[in-house]
Short mmCIF file of C-alpha atoms in Angstrom, two decimals:
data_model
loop_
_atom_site.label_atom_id
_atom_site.label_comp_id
_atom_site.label_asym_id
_atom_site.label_seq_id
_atom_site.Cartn_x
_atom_site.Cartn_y
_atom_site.Cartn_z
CA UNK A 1 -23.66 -52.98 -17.17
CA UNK A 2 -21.01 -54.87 -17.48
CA UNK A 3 -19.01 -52.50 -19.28
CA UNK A 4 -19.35 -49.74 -16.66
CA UNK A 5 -18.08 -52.11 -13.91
CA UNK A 6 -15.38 -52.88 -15.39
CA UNK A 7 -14.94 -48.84 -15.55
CA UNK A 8 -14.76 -48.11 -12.13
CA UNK A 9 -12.70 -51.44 -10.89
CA UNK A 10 -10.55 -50.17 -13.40
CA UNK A 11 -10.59 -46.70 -11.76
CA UNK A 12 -10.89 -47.67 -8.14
CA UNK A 13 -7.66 -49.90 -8.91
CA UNK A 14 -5.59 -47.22 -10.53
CA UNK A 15 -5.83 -44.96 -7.71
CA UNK A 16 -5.42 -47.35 -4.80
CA UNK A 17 -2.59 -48.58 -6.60
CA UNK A 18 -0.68 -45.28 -7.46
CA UNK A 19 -1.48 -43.96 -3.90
CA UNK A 20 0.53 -47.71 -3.09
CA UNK A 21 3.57 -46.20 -4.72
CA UNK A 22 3.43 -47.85 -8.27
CA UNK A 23 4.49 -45.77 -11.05
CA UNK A 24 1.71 -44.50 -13.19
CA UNK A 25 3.57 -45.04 -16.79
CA UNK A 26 3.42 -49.02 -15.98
CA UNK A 27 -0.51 -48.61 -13.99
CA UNK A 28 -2.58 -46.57 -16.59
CA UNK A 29 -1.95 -49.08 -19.54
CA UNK A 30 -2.75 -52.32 -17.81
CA UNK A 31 -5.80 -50.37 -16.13
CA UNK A 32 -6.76 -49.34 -19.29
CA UNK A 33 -6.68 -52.76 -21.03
CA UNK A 34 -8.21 -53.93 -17.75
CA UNK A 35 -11.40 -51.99 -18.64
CA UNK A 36 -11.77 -53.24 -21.88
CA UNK A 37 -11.23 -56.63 -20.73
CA UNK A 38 -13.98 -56.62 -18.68
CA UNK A 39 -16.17 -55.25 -20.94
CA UNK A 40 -15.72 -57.94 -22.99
CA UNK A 41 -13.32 -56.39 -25.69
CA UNK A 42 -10.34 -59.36 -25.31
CA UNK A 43 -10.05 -59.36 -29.00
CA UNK A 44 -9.09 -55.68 -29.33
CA UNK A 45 -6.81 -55.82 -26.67
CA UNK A 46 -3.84 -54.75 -28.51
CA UNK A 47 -5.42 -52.40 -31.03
CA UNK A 48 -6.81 -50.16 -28.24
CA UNK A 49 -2.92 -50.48 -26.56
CA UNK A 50 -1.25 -48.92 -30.13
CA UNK A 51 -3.40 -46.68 -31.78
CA UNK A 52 -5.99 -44.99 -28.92
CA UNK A 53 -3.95 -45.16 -25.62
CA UNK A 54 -0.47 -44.94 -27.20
CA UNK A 55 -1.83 -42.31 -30.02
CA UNK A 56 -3.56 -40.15 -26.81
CA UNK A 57 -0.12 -40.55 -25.12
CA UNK A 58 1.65 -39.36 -28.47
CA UNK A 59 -0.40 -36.54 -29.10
CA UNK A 60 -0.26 -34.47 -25.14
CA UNK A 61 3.25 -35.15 -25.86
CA UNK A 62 3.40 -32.91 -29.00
CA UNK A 63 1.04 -30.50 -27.52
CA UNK A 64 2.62 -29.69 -24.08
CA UNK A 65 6.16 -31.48 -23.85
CA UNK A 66 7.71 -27.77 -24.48
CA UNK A 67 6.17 -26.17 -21.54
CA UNK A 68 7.16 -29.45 -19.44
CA UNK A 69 10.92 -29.23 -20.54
CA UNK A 70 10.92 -25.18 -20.36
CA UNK A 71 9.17 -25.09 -16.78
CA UNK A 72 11.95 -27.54 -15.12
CA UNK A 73 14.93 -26.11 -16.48
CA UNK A 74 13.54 -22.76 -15.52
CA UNK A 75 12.91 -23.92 -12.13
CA UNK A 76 16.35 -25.80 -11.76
CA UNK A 77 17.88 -22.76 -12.62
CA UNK A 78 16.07 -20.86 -10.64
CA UNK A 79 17.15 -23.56 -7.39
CA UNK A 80 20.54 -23.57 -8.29
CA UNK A 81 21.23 -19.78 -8.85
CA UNK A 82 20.13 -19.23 -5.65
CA UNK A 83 17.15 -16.93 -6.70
CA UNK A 84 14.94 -19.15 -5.05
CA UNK A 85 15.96 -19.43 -1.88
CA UNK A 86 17.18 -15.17 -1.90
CA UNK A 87 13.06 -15.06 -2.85
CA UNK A 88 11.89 -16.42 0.15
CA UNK A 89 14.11 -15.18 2.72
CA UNK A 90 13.45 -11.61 1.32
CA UNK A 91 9.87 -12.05 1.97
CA UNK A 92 10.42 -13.71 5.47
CA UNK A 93 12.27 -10.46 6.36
CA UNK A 94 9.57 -8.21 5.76
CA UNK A 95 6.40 -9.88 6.69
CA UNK A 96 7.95 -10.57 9.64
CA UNK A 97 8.78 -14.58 11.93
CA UNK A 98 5.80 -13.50 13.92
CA UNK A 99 4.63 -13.87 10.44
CA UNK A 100 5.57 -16.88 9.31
CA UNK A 101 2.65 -18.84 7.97
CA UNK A 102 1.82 -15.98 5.43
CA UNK A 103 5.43 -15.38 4.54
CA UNK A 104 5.65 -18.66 3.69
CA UNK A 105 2.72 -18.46 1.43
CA UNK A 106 3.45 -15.68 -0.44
CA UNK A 107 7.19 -17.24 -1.14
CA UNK A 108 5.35 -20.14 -2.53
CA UNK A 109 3.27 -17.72 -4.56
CA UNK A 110 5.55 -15.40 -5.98
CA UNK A 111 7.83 -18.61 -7.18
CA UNK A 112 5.12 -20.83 -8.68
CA UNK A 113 3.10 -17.64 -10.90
CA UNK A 114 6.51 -16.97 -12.02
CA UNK A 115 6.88 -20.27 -13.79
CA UNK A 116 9.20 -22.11 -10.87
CA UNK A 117 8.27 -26.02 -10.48
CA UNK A 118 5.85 -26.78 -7.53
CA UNK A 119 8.71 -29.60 -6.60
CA UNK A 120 11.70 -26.93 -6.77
CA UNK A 121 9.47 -24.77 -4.88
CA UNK A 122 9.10 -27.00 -1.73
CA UNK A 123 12.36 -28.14 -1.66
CA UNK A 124 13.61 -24.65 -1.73
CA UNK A 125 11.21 -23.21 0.73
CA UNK A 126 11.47 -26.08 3.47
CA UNK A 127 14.25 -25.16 5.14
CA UNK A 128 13.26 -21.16 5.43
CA UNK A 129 10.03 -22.33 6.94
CA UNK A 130 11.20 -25.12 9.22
CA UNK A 131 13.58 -23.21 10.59
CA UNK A 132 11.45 -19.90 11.16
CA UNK A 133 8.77 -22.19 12.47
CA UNK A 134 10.78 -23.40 15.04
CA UNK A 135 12.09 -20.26 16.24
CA UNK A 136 8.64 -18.85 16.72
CA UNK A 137 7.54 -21.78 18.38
CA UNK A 138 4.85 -22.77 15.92
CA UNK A 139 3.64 -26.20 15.38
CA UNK A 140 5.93 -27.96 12.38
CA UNK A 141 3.05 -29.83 11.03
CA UNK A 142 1.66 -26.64 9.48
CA UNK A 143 4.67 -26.23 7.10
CA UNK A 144 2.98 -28.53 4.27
CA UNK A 145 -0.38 -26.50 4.36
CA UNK A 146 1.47 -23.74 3.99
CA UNK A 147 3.58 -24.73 0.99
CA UNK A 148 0.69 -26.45 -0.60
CA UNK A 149 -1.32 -23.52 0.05
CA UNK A 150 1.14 -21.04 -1.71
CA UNK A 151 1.85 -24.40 -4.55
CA UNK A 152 -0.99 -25.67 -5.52
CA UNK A 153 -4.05 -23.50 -5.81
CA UNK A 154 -4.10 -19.26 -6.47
CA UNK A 155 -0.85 -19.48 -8.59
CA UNK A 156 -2.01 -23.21 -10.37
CA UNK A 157 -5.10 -22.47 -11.46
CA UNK A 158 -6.41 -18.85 -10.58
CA UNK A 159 -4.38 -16.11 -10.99
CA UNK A 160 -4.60 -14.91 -14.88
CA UNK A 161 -1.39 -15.97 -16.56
CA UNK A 162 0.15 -18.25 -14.75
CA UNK A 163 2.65 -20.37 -16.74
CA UNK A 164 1.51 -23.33 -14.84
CA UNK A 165 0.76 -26.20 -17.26
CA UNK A 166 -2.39 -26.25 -15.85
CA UNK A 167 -3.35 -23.16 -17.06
CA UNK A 168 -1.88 -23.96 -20.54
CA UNK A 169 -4.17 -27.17 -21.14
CA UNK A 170 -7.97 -25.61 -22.05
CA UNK A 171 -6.39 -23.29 -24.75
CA UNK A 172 -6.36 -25.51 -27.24
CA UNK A 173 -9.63 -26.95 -26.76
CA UNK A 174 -11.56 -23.66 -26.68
CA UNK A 175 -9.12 -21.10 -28.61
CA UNK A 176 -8.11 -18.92 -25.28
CA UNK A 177 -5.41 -17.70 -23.78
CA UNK A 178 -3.89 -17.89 -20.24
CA UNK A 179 -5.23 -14.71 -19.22
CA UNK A 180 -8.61 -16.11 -19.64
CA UNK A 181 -11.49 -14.74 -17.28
CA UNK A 182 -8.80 -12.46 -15.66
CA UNK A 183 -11.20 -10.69 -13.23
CA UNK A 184 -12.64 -13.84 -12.06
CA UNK A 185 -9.52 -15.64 -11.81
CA UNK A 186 -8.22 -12.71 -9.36
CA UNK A 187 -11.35 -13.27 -7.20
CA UNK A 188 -11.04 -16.84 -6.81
CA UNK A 189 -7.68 -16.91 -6.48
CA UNK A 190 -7.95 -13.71 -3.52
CA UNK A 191 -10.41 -16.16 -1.83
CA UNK A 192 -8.34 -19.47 -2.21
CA UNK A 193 -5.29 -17.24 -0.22
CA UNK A 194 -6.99 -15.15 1.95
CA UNK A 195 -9.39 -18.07 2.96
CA UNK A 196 -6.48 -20.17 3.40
CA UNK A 197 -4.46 -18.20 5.41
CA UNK A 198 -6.91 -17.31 8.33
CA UNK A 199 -7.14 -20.93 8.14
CA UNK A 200 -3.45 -22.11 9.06
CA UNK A 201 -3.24 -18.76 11.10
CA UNK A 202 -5.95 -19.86 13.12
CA UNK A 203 -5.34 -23.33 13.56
CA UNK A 204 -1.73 -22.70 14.22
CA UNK A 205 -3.04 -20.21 17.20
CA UNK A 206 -5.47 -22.58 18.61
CA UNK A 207 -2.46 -25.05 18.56
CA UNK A 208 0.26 -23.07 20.05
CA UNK A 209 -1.88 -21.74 22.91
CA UNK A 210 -3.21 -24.95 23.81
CA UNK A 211 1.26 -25.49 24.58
CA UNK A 212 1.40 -27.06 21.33
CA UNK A 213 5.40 -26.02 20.18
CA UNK A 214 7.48 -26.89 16.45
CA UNK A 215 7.75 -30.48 18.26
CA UNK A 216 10.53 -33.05 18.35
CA UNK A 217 11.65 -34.18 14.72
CA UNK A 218 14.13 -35.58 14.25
CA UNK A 219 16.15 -36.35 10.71
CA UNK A 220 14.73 -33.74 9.27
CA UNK A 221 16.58 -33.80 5.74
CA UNK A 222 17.04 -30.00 5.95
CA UNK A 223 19.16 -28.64 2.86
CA UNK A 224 21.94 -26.88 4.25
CA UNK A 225 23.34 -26.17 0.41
CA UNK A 226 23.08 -22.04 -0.92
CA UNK A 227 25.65 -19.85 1.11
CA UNK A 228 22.95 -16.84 0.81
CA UNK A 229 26.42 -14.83 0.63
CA UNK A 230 26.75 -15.32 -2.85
CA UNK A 231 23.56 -15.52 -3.78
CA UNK A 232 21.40 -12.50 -6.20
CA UNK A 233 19.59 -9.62 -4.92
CA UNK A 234 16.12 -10.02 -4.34
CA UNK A 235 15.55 -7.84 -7.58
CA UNK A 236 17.80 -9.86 -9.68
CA UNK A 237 16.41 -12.89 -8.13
CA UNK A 238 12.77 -11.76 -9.00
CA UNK A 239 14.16 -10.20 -13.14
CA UNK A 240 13.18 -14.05 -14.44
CA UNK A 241 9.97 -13.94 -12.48
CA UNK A 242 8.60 -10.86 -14.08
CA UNK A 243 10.23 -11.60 -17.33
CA UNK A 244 7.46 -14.83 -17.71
CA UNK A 245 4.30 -12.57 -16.56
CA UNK A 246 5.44 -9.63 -18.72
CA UNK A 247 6.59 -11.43 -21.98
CA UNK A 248 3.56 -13.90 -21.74
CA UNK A 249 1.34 -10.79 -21.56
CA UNK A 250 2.78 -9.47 -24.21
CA UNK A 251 2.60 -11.90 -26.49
CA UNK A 252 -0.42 -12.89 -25.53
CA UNK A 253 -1.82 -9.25 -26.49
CA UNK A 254 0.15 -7.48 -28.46
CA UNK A 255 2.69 -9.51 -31.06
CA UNK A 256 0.59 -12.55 -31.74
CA UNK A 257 -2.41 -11.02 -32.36
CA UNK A 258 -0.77 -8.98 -35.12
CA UNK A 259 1.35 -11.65 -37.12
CA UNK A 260 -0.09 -12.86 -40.63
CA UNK A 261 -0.53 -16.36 -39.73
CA UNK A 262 -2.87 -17.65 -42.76
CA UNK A 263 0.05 -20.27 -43.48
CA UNK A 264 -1.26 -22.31 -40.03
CA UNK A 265 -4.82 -23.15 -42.56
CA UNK A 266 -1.88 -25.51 -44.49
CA UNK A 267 -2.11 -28.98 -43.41
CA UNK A 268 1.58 -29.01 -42.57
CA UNK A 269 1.49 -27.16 -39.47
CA UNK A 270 -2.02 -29.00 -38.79
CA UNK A 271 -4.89 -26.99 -40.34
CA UNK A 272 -5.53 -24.96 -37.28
CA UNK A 273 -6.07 -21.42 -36.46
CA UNK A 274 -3.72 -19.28 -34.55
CA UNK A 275 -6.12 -18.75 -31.31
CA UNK A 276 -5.35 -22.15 -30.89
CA UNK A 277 -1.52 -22.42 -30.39
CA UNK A 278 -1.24 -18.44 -29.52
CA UNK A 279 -1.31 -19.17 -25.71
CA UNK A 280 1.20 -21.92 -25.75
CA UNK A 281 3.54 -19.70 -27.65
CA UNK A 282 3.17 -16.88 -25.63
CA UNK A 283 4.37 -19.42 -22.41
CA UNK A 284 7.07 -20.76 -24.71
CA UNK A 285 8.59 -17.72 -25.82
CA UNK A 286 8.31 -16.32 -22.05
CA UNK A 287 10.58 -18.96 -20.67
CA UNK A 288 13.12 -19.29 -23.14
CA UNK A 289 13.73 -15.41 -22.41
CA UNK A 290 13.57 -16.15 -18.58
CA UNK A 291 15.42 -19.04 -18.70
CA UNK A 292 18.20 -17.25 -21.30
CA UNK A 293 18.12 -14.32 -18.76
CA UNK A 294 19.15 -16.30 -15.82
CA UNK A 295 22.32 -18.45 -17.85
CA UNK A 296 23.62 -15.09 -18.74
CA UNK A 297 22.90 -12.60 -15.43
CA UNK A 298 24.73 -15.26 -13.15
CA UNK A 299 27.16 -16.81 -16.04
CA UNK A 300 30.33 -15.61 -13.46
CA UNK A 301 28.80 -17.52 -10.39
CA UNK A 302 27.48 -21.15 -12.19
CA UNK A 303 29.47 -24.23 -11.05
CA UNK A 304 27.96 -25.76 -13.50
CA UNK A 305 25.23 -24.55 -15.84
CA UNK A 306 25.20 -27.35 -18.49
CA UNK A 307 24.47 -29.75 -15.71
CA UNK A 308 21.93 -27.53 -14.20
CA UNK A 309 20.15 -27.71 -17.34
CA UNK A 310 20.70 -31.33 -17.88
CA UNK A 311 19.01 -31.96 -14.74
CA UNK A 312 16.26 -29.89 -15.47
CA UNK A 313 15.97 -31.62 -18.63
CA UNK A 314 15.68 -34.61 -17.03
CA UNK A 315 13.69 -33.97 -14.31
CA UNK A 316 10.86 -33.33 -17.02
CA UNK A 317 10.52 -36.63 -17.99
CA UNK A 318 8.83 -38.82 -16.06
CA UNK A 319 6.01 -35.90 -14.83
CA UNK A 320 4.97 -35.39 -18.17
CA UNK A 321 4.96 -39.14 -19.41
CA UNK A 322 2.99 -39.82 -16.21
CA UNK A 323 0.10 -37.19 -17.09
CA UNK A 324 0.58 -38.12 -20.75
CA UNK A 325 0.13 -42.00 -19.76
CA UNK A 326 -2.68 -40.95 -17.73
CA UNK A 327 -4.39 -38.93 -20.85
CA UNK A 328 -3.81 -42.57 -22.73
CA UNK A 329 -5.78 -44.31 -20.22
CA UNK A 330 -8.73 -41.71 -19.96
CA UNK A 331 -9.12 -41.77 -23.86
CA UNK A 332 -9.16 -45.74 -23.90
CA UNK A 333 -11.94 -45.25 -21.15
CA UNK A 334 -13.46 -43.13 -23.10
CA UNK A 335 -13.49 -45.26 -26.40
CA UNK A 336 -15.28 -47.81 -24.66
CA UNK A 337 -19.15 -47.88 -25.07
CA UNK A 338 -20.18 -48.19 -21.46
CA UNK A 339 -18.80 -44.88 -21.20
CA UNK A 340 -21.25 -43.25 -23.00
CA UNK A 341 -23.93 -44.00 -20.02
CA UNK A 342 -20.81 -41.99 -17.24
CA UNK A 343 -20.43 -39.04 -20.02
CA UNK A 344 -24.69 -38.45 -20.22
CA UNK A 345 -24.66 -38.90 -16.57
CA UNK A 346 -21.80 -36.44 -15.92
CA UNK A 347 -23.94 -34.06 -18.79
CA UNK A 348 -27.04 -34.41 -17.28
CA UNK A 349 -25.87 -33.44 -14.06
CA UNK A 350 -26.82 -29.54 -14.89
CA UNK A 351 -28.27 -27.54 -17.57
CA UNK A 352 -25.53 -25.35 -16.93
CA UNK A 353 -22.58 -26.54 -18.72
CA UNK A 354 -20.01 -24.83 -15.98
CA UNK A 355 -21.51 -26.91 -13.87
CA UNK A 356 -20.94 -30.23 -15.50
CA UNK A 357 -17.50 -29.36 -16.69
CA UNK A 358 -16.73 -28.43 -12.78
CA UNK A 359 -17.48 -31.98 -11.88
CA UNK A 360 -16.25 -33.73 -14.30
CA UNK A 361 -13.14 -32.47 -14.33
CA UNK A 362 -13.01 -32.42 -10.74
CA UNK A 363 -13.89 -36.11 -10.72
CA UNK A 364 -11.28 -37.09 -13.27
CA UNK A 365 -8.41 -34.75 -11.54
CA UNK A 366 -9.51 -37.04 -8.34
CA UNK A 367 -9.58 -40.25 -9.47
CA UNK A 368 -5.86 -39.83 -11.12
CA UNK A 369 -4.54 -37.68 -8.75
CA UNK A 370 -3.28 -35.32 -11.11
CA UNK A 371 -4.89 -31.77 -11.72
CA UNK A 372 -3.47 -31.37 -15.67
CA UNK A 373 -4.07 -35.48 -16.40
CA UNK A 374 -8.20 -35.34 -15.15
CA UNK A 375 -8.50 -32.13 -17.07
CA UNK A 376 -6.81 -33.24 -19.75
CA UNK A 377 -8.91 -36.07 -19.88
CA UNK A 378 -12.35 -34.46 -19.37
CA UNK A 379 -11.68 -32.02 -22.15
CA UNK A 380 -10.29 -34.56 -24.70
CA UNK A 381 -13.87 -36.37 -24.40
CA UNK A 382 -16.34 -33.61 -23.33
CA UNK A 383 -14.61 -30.59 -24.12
CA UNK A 384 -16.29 -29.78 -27.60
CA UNK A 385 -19.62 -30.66 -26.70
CA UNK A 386 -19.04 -28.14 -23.55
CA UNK A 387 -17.61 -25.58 -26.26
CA UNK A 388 -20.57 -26.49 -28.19
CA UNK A 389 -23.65 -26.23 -24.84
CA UNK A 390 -21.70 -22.91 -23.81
CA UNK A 391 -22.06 -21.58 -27.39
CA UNK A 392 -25.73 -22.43 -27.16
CA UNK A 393 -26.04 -20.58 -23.67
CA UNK A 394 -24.08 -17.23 -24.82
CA UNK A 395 -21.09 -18.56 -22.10
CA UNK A 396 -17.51 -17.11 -23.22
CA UNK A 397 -14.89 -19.54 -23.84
CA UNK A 398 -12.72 -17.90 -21.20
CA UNK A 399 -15.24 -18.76 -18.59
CA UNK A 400 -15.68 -22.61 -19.57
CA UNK A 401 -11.23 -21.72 -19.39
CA UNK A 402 -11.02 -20.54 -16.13
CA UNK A 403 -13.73 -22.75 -14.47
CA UNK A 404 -12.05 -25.86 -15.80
CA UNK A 405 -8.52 -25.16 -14.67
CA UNK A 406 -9.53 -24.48 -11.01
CA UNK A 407 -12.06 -27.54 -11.24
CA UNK A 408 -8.53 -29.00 -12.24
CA UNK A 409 -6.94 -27.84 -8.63
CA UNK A 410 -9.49 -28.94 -6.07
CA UNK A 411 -10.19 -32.96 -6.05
CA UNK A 412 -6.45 -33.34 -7.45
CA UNK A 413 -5.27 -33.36 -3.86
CA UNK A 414 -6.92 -36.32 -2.47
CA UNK A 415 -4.00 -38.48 -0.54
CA UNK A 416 -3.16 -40.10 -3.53
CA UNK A 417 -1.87 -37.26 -5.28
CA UNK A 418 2.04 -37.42 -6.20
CA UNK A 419 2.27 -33.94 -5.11
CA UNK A 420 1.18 -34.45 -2.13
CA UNK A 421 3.11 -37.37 -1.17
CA UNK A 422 6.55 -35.41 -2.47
CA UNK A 423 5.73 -32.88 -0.46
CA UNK A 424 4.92 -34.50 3.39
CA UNK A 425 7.95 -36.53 2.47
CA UNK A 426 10.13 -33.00 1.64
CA UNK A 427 8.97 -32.22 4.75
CA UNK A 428 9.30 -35.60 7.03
CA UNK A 429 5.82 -35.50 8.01
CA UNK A 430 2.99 -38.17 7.70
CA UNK A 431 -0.58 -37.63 6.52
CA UNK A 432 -2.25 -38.12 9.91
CA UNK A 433 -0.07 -35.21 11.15
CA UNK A 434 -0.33 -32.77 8.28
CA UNK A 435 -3.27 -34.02 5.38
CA UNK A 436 -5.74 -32.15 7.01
CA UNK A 437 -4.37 -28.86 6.68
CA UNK A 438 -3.41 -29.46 3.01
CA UNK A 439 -6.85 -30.80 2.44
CA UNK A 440 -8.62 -27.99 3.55
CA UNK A 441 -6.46 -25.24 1.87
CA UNK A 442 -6.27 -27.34 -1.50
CA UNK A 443 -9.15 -28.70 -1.91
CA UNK A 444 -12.17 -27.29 0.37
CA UNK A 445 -11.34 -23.96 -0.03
CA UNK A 446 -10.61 -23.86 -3.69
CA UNK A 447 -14.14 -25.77 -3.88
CA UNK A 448 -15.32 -22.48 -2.55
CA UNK A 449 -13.74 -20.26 -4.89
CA UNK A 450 -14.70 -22.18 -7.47
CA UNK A 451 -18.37 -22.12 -6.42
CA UNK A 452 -18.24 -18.37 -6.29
CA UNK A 453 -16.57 -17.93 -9.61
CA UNK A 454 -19.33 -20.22 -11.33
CA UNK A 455 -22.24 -18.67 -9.65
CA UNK A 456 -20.33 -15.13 -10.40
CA UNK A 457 -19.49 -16.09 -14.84
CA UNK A 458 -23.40 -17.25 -14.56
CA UNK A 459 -24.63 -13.93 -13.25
CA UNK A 460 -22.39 -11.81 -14.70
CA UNK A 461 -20.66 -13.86 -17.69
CA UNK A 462 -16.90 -13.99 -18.15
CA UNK A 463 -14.88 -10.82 -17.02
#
């Protein structure tokens, strides 16, 4: 008993703490050691700190520091080459300012599946949408639904393919691919952005004919930088995009599965089978193209493209040491013995094993705050026995895939959540102004389409 209180103070501390501002990479090892503390484990302090939570850390660091590195210097490239922001206002223009709520979604959209970072994305997209939200008169609190709407959920964890890291994190675990469950993904993801939109649409009508307008604000931190003059076509601009989707794809399906790769059995390259690294490649090999693409379509217009990728290079660092510190602290959690009575509760929850992954996952991504740390998490200590029940129940891999990464992108968004946070304060907005909107776009509404999809894989199976 004692054991699984000292669990959730652990817990309840870590994310009342981060959502007070401190830094996860100093949090997740003292909660950690807190847990075992209280469970009585003072003797073992310092063996659990070196070889389970720093070993965890160690090993999501080998697995997914490529895609982490790869994803922000594609996405600072993308920022500073202007592609970004010629993106958006392409996609303003045609939907049309009376528009603007959808327009800003689908800019969101287009730049996130295409492997841009969900930060780069807001920063870029901010201005467009502040600025076309105030000429239509439309409330400015709305912006962060939108961008969160268009960040965080169809392209993160739906939409077969996406490069998002996300996406990346099951593969291993069950030997799939990021195209995983492609037919379900699409329906999920249709009813995350549909759903969503009528939402903000309606609320923002309800708002602006009750006399509500964009509203006072001032200091907006609005980034002036980009003379659109000299920035790339919208096909140029959208080249890297497809590049991603199409060389993911077709690696993915066509040169991976074809390759002689017998020589992964060895124990040098870790005794594993190619279905299990085939889907980070794939993501891998797609950005280095994209990102070579990019250095050499604009080479005549950089300022300066070694410290675009410097920056990119560092701007990798501390997201993926946070979610790796935070995959430390759920494997010293799980370590402990009183966690055996939270991982049979969590099992027992449903016969059906979508079902239990779906919470559990949903309950780690909320109590972290972080969609790809809970995930990572629940599959480190529950993902082979779910491999294992799903096996048992004739369930495809892909389908245990696909329901855990959208599990992944529905509690993540709690107030806590870094993303968030960046993103009101991109924006200059608080939570009691705009959390609601966000909330229901990123975390109800993906709840729905992830019912749907679960109750669709069980009738149907994985398609």
């Amino acid at each position: 008993m004692l054991g699984v209180i000292g669990i959730l103070v652990s817990l309840g501390l870590l994310m009342y703490l981060a959502y007070r501002g401190i830094n996860v990479l100093i949090l997740a090892p003292i909660m950690a050691l807190l847990a075992v503390l209280i469970g009585g484990g003072f003797d073992v302090l310092l063996p659990t700190y070196t070889q389970i939570f720093m070993k965890e850390l160690g090993g999501y660091l080998i697995k997914f520091f490529p895609l982490f590195l790869l994803g922000a210097i594609f996405g600072k490239l993308m920022d500073d080459s202007g592609s970004a922001r010629s993106i958006a206002h392409w996609i303003v223009a045609k939907v049309g300012k009376e528009r603007g709520i959808l327009a800003i979604v689908l800019s969101c959209g287009i730049l996130t599946y295409g492997g841009v970072s969900l930060f780069v994305v807001a920063f870029a997209v901010y201005p467009i949408g502040a600025a076309l939200f105030r000429e239509v008169g439309m409330p400015k609190r709305f912006i962060p639904g939108a961008i969160a709407l268009g960040s965080f959920t169809f392209t993160m964890t739906a939409f077969p393919g996406t490069p998002a890291i996300q996406n990346a994190i099951p593969a291993p675990f069950f030997g799939t691919n990021t195209f995983a469950a492609p037919g379900l993904g699409l329906i999920g993801g249709l009813i995350m952005l549909i759903g969503g939109v009528l939402w903000l649409q309606t609320r923002a009508k309800r708002a602006m004919a009750a006399g509500e307008g964009y509203g006072e604000h001032l200091h907006e931190g609005l980034d002036t930088k980009g003379d659109l003059a000299h920035s790339p076509s919208f096909f140029i601009a959208l080249l890297p995009i497809l590049l991603v989707i199409g060389f993911n794809a077709l690696f993915t399906y066509v040169v991976f599965p074809n390759i002689d790769a017998s020589y992964l059995a060895d124990p040098k390259f870790g005794a594993t089978k190619l279905s299990a690294v085939a889907g980070l490649w794939s993501i891998i090999v797609a950005l280095v193209i994209a990102i070579v693409f990019i250095v050499v379509v604009h080479w005549r217009h950089w300022r300066n493209v070694v410290e675009s990728l410097n920056t990119g290079t560092m701007g990798s660092l501390l997201p993926i040491f946070n979610t790796a510190s935070e995959v430390g602290y759920g494997n010293v959690i799980a370590s402990l013995p009183a966690f055996l009575v939270v991982k049979n509760a969590v099992l027992g929850i449903s016969p059906n094993p979508l079902i239990s992954e779906a919470v559990a996952v949903n309950v780690l991504a909320g109590i972290t705050g972080s969609a790809s740390g809970g995930m990572s998490i629940a599959l480190s200590t529950l993902g082979p026995r779910y491999l294992e029940l799903a096996n048992a129940a004739g369930i495809s891999p892909e389908l245990l895939h696909r329901v855990a990464v959208m599990s992944s992108g529905c509690f993540d968004s709690l107030p806590h959540n870094g993303a968030v946070i960046t993103l009101l304060g991109i924006c200059r907005l608080t939570h009691r102004q705009s959390y609601f909107d966000i909330f229901m776009v990123s975390v109800v509404i993906p709840l729905s389409a992830l019912v749907v999809v679960i109750t669709l894989g069980t009738m149907f199976g994985s398609f």
